[in-house]
Coordinates of C-alpha atoms in Angstrom, one line a residue:
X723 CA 1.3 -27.1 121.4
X724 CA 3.3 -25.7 124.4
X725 CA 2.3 -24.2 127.7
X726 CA 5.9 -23.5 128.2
X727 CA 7.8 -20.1 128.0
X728 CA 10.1 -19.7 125.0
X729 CA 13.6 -21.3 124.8
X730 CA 16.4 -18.8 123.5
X731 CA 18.2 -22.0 123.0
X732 CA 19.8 -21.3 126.6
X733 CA 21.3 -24.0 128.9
X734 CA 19.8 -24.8 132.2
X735 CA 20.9 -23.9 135.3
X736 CA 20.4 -26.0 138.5
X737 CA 17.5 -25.4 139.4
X738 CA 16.0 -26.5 136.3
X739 CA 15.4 -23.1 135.0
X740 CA 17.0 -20.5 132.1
X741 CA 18.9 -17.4 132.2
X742 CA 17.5 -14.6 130.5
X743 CA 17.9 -14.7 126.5
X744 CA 20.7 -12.7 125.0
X745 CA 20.1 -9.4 123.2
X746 CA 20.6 -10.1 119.6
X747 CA 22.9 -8.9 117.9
X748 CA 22.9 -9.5 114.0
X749 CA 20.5 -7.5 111.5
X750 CA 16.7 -8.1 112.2
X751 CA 14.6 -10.5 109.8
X752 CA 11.1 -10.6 109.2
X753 CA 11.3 -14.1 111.1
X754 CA 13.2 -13.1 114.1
X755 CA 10.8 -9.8 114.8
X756 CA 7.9 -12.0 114.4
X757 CA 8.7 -15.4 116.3
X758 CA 8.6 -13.5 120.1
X759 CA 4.9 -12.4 118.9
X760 CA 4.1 -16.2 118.1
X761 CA 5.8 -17.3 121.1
X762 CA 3.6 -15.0 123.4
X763 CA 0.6 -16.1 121.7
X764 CA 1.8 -19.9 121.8
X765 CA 2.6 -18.9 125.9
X766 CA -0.8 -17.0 126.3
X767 CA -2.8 -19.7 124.6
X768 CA -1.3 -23.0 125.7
X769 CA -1.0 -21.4 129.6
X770 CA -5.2 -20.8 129.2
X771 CA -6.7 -22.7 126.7
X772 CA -5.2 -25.4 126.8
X773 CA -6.8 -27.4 129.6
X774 CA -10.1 -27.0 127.5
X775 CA -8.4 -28.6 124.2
X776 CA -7.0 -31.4 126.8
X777 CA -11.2 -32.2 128.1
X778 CA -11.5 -32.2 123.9
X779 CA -8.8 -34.4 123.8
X780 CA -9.5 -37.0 126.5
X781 CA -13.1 -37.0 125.7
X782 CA -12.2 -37.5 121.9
X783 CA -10.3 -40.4 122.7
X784 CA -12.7 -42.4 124.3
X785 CA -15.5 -41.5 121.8
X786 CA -12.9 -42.9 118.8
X787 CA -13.0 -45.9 121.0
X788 CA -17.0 -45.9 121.7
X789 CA -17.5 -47.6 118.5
X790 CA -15.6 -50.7 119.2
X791 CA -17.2 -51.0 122.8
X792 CA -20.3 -50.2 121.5
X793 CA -20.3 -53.6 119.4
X794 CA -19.3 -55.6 122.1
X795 CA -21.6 -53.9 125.2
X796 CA -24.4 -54.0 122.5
X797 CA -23.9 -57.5 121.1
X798 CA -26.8 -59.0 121.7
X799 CA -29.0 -56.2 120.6
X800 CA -26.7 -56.0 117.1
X801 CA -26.6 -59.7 116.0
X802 CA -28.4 -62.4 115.5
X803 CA -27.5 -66.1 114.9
X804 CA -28.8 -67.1 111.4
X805 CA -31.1 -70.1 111.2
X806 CA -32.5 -69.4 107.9
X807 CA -33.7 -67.2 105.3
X808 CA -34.6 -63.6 106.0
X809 CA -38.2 -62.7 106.3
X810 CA -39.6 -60.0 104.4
X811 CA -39.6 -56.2 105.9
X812 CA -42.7 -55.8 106.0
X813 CA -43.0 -58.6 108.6
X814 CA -40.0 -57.2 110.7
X815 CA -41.8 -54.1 110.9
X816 CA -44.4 -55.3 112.0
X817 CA -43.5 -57.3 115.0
X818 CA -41.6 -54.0 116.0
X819 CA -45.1 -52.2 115.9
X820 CA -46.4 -54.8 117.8
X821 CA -43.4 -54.9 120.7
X822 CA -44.3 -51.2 120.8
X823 CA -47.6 -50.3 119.9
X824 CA -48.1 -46.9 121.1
X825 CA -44.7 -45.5 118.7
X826 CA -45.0 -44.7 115.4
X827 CA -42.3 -46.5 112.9
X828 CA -40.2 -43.8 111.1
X829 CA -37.2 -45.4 109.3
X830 CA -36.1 -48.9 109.2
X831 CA -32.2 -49.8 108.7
X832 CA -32.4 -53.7 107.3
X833 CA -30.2 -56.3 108.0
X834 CA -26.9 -55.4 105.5
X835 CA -25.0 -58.5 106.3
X836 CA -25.2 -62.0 107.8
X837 CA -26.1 -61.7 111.3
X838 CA -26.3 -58.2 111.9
X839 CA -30.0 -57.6 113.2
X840 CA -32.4 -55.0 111.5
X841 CA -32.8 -51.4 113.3
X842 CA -36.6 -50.2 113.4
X843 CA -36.8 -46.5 114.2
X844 CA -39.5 -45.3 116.2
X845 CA -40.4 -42.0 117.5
X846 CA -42.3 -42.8 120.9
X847 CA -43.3 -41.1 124.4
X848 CA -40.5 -40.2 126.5
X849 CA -38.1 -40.4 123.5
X850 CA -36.8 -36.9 123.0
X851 CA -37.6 -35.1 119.5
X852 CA -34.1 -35.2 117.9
X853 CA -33.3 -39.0 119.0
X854 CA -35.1 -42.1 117.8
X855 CA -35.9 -45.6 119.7
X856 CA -34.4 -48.4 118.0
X857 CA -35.8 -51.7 117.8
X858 CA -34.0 -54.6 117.0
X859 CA -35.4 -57.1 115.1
X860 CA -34.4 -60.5 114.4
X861 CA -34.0 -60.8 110.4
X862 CA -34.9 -64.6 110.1
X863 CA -37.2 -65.1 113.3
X864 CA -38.9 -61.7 113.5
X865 CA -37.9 -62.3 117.3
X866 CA -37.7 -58.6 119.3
X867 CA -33.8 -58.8 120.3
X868 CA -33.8 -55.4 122.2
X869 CA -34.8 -51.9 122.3
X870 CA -31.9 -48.3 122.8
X871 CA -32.4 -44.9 122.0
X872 CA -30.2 -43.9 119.0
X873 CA -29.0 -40.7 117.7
X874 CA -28.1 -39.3 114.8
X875 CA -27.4 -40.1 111.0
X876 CA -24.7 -42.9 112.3
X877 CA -27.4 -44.2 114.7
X878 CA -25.1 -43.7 117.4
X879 CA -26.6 -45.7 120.7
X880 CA -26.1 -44.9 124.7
X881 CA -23.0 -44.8 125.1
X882 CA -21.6 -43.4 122.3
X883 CA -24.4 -40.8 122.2
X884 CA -23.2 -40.0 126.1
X885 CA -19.5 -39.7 124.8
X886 CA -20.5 -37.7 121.6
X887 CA -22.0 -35.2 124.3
X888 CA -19.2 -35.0 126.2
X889 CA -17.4 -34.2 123.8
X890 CA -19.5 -31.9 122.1
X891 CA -20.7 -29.5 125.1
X892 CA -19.9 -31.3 128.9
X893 CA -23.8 -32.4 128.7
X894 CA -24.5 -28.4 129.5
X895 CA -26.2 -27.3 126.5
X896 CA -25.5 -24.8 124.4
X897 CA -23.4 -23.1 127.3
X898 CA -21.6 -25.7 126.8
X899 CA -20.8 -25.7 123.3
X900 CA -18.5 -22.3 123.9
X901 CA -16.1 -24.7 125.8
X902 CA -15.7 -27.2 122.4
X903 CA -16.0 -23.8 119.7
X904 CA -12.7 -22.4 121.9
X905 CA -10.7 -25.5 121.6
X906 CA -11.1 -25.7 118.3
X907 CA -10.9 -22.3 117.1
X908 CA -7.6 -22.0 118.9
X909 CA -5.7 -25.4 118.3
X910 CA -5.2 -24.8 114.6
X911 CA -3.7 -21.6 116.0
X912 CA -1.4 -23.1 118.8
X913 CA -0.3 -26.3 116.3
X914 CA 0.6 -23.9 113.3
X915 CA 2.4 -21.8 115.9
X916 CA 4.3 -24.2 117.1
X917 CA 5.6 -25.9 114.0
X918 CA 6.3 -22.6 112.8
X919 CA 8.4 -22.1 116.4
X920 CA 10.0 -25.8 115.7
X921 CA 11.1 -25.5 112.7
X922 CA 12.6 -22.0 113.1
X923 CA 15.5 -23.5 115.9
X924 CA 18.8 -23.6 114.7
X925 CA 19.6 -27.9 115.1
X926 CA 22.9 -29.6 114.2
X927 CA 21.0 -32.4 111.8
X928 CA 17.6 -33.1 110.0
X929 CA 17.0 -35.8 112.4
X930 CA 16.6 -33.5 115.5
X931 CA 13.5 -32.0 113.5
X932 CA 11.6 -35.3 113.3
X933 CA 12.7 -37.5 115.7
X934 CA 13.8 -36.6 119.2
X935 CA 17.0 -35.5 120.5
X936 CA 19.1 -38.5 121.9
X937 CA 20.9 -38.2 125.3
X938 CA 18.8 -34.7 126.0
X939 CA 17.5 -34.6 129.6
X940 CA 15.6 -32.2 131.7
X941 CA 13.4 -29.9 130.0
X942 CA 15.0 -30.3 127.0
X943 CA 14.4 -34.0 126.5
X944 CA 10.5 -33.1 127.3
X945 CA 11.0 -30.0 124.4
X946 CA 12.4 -32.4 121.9
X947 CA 9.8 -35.1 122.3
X948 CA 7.0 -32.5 122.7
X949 CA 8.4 -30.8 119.5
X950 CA 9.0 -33.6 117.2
X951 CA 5.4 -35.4 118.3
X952 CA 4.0 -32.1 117.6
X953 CA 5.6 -32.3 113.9
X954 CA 4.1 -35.4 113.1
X955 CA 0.7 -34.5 114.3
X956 CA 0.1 -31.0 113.2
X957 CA -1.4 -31.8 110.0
X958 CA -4.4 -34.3 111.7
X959 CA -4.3 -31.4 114.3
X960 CA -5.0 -28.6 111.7
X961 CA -7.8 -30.8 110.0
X962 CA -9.5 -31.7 113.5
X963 CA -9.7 -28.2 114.2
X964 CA -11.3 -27.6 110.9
X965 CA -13.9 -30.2 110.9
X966 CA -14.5 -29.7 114.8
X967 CA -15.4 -25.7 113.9
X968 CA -18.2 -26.3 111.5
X969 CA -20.2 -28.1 114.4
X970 CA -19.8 -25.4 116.7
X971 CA -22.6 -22.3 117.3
X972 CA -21.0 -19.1 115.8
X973 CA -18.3 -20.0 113.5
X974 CA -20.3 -23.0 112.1
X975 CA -22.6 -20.6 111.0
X976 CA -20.3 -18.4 109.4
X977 CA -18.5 -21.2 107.8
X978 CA -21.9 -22.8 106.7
X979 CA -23.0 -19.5 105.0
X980 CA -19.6 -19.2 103.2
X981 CA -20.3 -22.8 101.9
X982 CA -23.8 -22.0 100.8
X983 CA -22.6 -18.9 98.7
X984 CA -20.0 -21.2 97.4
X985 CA -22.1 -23.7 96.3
X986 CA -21.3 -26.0 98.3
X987 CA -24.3 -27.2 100.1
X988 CA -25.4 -30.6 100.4
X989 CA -28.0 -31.4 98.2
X990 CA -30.8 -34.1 99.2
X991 CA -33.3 -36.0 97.0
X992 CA -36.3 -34.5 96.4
X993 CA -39.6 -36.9 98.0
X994 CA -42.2 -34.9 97.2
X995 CA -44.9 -36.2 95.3
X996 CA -47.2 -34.8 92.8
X997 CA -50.5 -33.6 93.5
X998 CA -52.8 -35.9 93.8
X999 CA -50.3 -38.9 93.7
X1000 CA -51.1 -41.7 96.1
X1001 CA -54.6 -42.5 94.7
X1002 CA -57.2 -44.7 97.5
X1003 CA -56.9 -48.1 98.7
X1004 CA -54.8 -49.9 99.9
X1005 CA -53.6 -49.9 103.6
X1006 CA -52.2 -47.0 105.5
X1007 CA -49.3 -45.6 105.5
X1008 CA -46.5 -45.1 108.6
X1009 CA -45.4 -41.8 109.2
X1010 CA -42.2 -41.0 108.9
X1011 CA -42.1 -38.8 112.8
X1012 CA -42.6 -35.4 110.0
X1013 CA -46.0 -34.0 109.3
X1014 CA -49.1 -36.3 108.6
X1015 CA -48.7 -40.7 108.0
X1016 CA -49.0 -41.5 103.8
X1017 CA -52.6 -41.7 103.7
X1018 CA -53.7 -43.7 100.5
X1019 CA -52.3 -46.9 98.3
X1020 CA -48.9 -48.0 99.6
X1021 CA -46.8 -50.8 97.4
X1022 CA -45.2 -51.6 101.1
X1023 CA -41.3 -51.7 102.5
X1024 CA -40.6 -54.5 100.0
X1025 CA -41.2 -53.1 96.9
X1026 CA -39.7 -50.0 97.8
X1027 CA -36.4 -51.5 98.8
X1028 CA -36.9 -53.8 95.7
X1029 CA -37.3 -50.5 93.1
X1030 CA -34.3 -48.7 94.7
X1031 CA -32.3 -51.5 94.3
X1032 CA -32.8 -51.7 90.9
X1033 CA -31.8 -47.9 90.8
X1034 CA -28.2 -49.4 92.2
X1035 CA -29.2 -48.3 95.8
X1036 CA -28.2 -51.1 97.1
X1037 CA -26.0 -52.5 100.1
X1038 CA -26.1 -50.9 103.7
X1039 CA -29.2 -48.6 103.9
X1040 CA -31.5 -46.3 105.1
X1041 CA -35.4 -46.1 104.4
X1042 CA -37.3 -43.1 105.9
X1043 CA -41.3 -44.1 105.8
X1044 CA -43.1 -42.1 103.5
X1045 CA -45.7 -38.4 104.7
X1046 CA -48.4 -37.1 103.8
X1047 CA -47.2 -35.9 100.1
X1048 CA -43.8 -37.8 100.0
X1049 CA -42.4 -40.8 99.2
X1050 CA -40.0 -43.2 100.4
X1051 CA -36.7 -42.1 100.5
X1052 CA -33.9 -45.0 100.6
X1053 CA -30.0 -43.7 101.0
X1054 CA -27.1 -46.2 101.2
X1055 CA -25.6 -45.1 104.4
X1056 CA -21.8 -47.0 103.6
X1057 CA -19.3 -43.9 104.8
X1058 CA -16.3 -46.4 104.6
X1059 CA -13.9 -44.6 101.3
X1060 CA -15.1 -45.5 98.7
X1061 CA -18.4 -44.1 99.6
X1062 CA -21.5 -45.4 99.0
X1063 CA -24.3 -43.0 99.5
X1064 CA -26.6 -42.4 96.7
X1065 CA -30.3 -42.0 97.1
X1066 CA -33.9 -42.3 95.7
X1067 CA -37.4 -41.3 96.6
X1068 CA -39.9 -43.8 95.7
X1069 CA -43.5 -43.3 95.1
X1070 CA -45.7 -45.4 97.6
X1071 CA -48.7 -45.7 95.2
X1072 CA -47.1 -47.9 92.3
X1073 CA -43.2 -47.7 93.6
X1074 CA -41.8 -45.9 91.0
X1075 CA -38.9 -43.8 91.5
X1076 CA -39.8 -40.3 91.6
X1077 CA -36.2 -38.6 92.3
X1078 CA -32.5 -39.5 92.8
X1079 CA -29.4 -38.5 93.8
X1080 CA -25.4 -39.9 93.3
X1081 CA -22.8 -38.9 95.4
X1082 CA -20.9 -38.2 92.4
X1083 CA -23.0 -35.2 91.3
X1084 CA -22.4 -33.6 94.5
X1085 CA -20.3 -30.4 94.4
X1086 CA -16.8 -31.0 95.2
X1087 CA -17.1 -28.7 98.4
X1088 CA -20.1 -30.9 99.5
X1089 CA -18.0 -34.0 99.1
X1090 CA -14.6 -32.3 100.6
X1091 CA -17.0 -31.9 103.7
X1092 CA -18.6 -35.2 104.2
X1093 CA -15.1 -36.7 103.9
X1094 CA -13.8 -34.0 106.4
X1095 CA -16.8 -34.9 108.8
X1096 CA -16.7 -38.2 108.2
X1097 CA -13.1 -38.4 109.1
X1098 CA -13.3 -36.2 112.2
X1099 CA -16.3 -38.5 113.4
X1100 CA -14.0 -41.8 112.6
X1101 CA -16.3 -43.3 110.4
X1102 CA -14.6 -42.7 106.9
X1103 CA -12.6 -45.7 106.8
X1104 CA -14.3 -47.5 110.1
X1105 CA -11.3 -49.0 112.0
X1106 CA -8.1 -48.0 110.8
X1107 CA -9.5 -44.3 110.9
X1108 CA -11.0 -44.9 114.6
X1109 CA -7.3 -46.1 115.4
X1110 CA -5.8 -43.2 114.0
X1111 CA -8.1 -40.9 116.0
X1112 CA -7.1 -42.7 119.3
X1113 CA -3.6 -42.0 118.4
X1114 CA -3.9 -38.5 117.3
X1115 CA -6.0 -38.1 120.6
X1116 CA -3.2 -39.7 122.4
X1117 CA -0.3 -37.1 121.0
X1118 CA -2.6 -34.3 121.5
X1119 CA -3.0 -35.0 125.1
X1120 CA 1.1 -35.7 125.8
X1121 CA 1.7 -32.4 123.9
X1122 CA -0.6 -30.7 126.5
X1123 CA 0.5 -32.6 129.5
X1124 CA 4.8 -31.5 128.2
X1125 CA 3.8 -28.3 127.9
X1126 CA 2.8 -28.2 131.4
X1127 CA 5.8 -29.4 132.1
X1128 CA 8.3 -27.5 130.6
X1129 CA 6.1 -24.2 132.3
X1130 CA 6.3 -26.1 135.5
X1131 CA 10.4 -26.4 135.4
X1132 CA 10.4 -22.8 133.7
X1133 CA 8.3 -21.4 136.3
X1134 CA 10.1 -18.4 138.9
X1135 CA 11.1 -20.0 142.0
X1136 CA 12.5 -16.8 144.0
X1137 CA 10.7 -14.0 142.6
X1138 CA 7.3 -14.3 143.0
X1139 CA 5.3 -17.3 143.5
X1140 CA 2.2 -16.4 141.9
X1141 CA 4.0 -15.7 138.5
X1142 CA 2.9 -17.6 135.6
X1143 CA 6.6 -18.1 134.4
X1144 CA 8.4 -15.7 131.7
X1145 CA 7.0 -15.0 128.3
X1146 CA 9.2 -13.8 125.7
X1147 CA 10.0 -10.1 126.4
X1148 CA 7.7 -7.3 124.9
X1149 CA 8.6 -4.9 121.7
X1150 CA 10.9 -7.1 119.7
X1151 CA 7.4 -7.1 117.1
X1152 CA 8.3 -3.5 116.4
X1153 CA 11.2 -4.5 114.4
X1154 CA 8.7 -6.3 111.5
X1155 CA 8.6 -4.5 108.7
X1156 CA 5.3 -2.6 108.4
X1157 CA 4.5 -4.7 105.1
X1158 CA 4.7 -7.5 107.4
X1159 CA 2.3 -6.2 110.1
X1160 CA -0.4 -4.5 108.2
X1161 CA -0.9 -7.4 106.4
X1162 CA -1.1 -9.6 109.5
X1163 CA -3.3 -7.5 111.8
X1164 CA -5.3 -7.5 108.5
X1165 CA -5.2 -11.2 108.4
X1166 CA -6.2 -11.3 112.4
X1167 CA -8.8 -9.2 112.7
X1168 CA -10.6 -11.3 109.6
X1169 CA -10.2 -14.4 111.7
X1170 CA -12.0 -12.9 115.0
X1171 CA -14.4 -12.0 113.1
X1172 CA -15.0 -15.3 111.3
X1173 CA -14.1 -16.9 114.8
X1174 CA -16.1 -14.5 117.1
X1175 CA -15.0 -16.5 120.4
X1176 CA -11.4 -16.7 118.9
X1177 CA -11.3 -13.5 118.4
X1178 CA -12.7 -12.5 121.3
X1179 CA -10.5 -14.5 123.2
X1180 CA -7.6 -13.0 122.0
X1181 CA -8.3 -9.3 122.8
X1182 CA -8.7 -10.8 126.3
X1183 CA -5.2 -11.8 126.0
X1184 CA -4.0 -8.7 124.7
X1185 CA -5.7 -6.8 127.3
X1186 CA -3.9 -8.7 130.1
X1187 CA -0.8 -8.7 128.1
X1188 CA -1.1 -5.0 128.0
X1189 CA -2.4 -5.0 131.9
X1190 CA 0.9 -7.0 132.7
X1191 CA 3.1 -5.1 131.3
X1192 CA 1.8 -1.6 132.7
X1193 CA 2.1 -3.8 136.1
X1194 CA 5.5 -4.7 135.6
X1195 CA 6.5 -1.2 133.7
X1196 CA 5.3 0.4 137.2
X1197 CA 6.8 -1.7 139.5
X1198 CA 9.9 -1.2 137.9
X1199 CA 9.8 2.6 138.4
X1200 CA 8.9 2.0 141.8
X1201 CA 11.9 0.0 142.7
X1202 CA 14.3 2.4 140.5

């Protein structure tokens, strides 16, 4: 993406800056009406939007790092040396209750691998309504090795929930949230336009397009490099933008409605029981933070765990407590390709499984957006996809920072110091064949209505576009 204004494939002069572009010459194409339109909008954009998609950047750097530091600030709270066999759930459980006797137990994440400590999910005063306090329970001692607030289907804890925040809306609410739906409504925009704008320049070899230009300097060492990172990373660009809109407030609704109609929702197992199910006796249930606690016989944790497992829901998982009128419900939680996240519901009074639910029978739109969510949140291939965020995070934030500086050595140095440098000049769109335009405003006005702060965005900058040039058009008459 680039800030800068539009190289006619001039040289420099001394002061680091270009001469106007030459009037061409040669017959019109459809491309060469059309590419000073993209290169005001890629101007426009990068010169305003994109210091938001550089916050998104830099604070979707160090969230793709968070889970990393979060295993090593959280260590001790995580792990657990192993000096035996692990106890029963039930009996974790209930040391959590009793290291925090005024919460109520809600879901309980057990122990998945050697070491790793179980998670006991609590809603309790002072905890807000959409997080959870986790207790961490020792899986062989039923010793209390910590308490955090988590967050979220990942369980994120402090300081990834901090980050994810950040990231999300600047810790300002829903006001904030405008900031995050901008920068990603407009960097699928800005990265198509600009490997559009890249691969349109006339180069002597292949090579120039991928790799950067040897023995360049000046500005156009910084284009080449900002050019042929922004080939490489366009694609991971495009799909960021993607994933990143259906979190946001407007167009994630749109594009959550579209998915519905499409038949692509995600479906969930079904917990509720029968009428009447549950029978009397036995000990009380836990509520699961939702309604009424599971009044009536209750088979326990164990059993529950034990009759899912046999249903080949098995490995790293999730058990939500059963309500008044539901179940359990135990989902494998493994989002690492392939993915592991089938489900059951299991009936507390004789634990029998009442519902279930494989990954593979959801629809392929469904799975299409876990995998895109998953990937955008770095947790579809745990590492190697947190590493490649990083380093997508990284390119995105060079590409930002070049583009400032190519508008920086393009800027006016005589004429006016104010100016925000030269964007292409006006009217060279009028050439496109109307078959070409129709269909295009067509196409635009369908995305600013599906993108409302897109759209709304750009009519700002056509209205200063439009205010500029009446500005310029009049001082021109004024000095003729």
């Amino acid at each position: 993406m680039s800030i800068d204004a539009p190289d006619q494939g001039t040289t420099q002069n001394a002061a680091g800056t270009a001469p106007a572009a030459p009037t061409p010459t040669g017959p019109a194409t459809t491309w060469s009406a059309l590419r000073p339109l993209v290169l005001r909008l890629h101007f426009y954009a990068g010169l305003l939007i994109a210091p938001l998609i550089l916050v998104a950047a830099v604070s979707g750097l160090l969230y793709s790092l968070s889970f990393q530091a979060e295993k090593f600030l959280y260590r001790h709270e995580l792990t657990a040396p192993v000096t035996g066999p692990s106890l029963p759930l039930e009996t974790q459980v209930d040391a959590a209750r009793e290291a925090v006797p005024d919460a109520t137990v809600t879901a309980v994440w057990p122990s998945y691998e050697e070491g790793a400590t179980t998670r006991v999910l609590m809603s309790a005063p002072g905890v807000a309504e959409d997080r959870s306090l986790a207790v961490f329970v020792d899986p062989y001692t039923a010793g209390i090795r910590g308490e955090l607030v988590s967050y979220g289907s990942s369980g994120a804890l402090p300081l990834r929930t901090w980050l994810d925040e950040l990231h999300r809306d600047l810790h300002l609410g829903d006001v904030g949230r405008h900031y995050s739906e901008l920068a990603a409504g407009w960097l699928w925009v800005v990265a198509l336009g600009g490997l559009l704008l890249w691969t349109g320049r006339r180069r002597r070899s292949k090579r120039a397009l991928l790799l950067p230009e040897r023995g360049a300097e000046g500005r156009r060492r910084i284009l080449s490099w900002h050019g042929s990172v922004g080939l490489w990373a366009v694609t991971g660009l495009v799909l960021l933008s993607a994933t990143g809109l259906t979190w946001s407030r407007y167009a994630g609704e749109n594009i959550g409605a579209v998915k519905d109609q499409l038949g692509g929702a995600t479906p969930a197992v079904s917990a509720a029981l029968e009428p009447g199910a549950g029978g009397d006796g036995g000990h009380e249930g836990h509520g699961s933070g939702h309604g009424t606690a599971h009044q009536g016989a209750d088979v326990g944790i164990d059993r529950a765990v034990a009759a899912a497992r046999a249903s080949g829901v098995d490995g790293r998982i999730a058990v939500t407590l059963p309500a008044d009128g539901k179940g359990y419900v135990v989902k494998e939680t493994d989002t690492q390709y392939p993915v592991h996240l089938d489900s059951v519901a299991v009936d507390p009074a004789d634990g029998r499984v009442v519902d279930e639910l494989r990954f593979d029978d959801y629809p392929l739109l469904a799975k299409l957006t876990r995998f895109g969510i998953d990937a955008h949140m770095g947790v579809l291939f745990g590492l190697p996809n947190q590493l490649a965020l990083a380093a997508l995070m990284v390119a995105l934030i060079l590409l930002v920072v070049w583009g400032y500086r190519m508008w920086w050595l393009r800027r006016p140095t005589k004429e006016r110091r104010l100016s925000a440098g030269r964007p292409m000049p006006r009217g060279a769109w009028r050439k496109a064949p109307v078959t070409v335009l129709l269909p295009l405003a067509a196409a635009t006005a369908l995305v600013g209505w599906f993108l409302p702060l897109l759209g709304i965005s750009l009519l700002v900058f056509l209205a200063c576009d439009i205010a500029l040039g009446a500005l310029s058009k009049a001082r021109t008459r004024s000095m003729t």
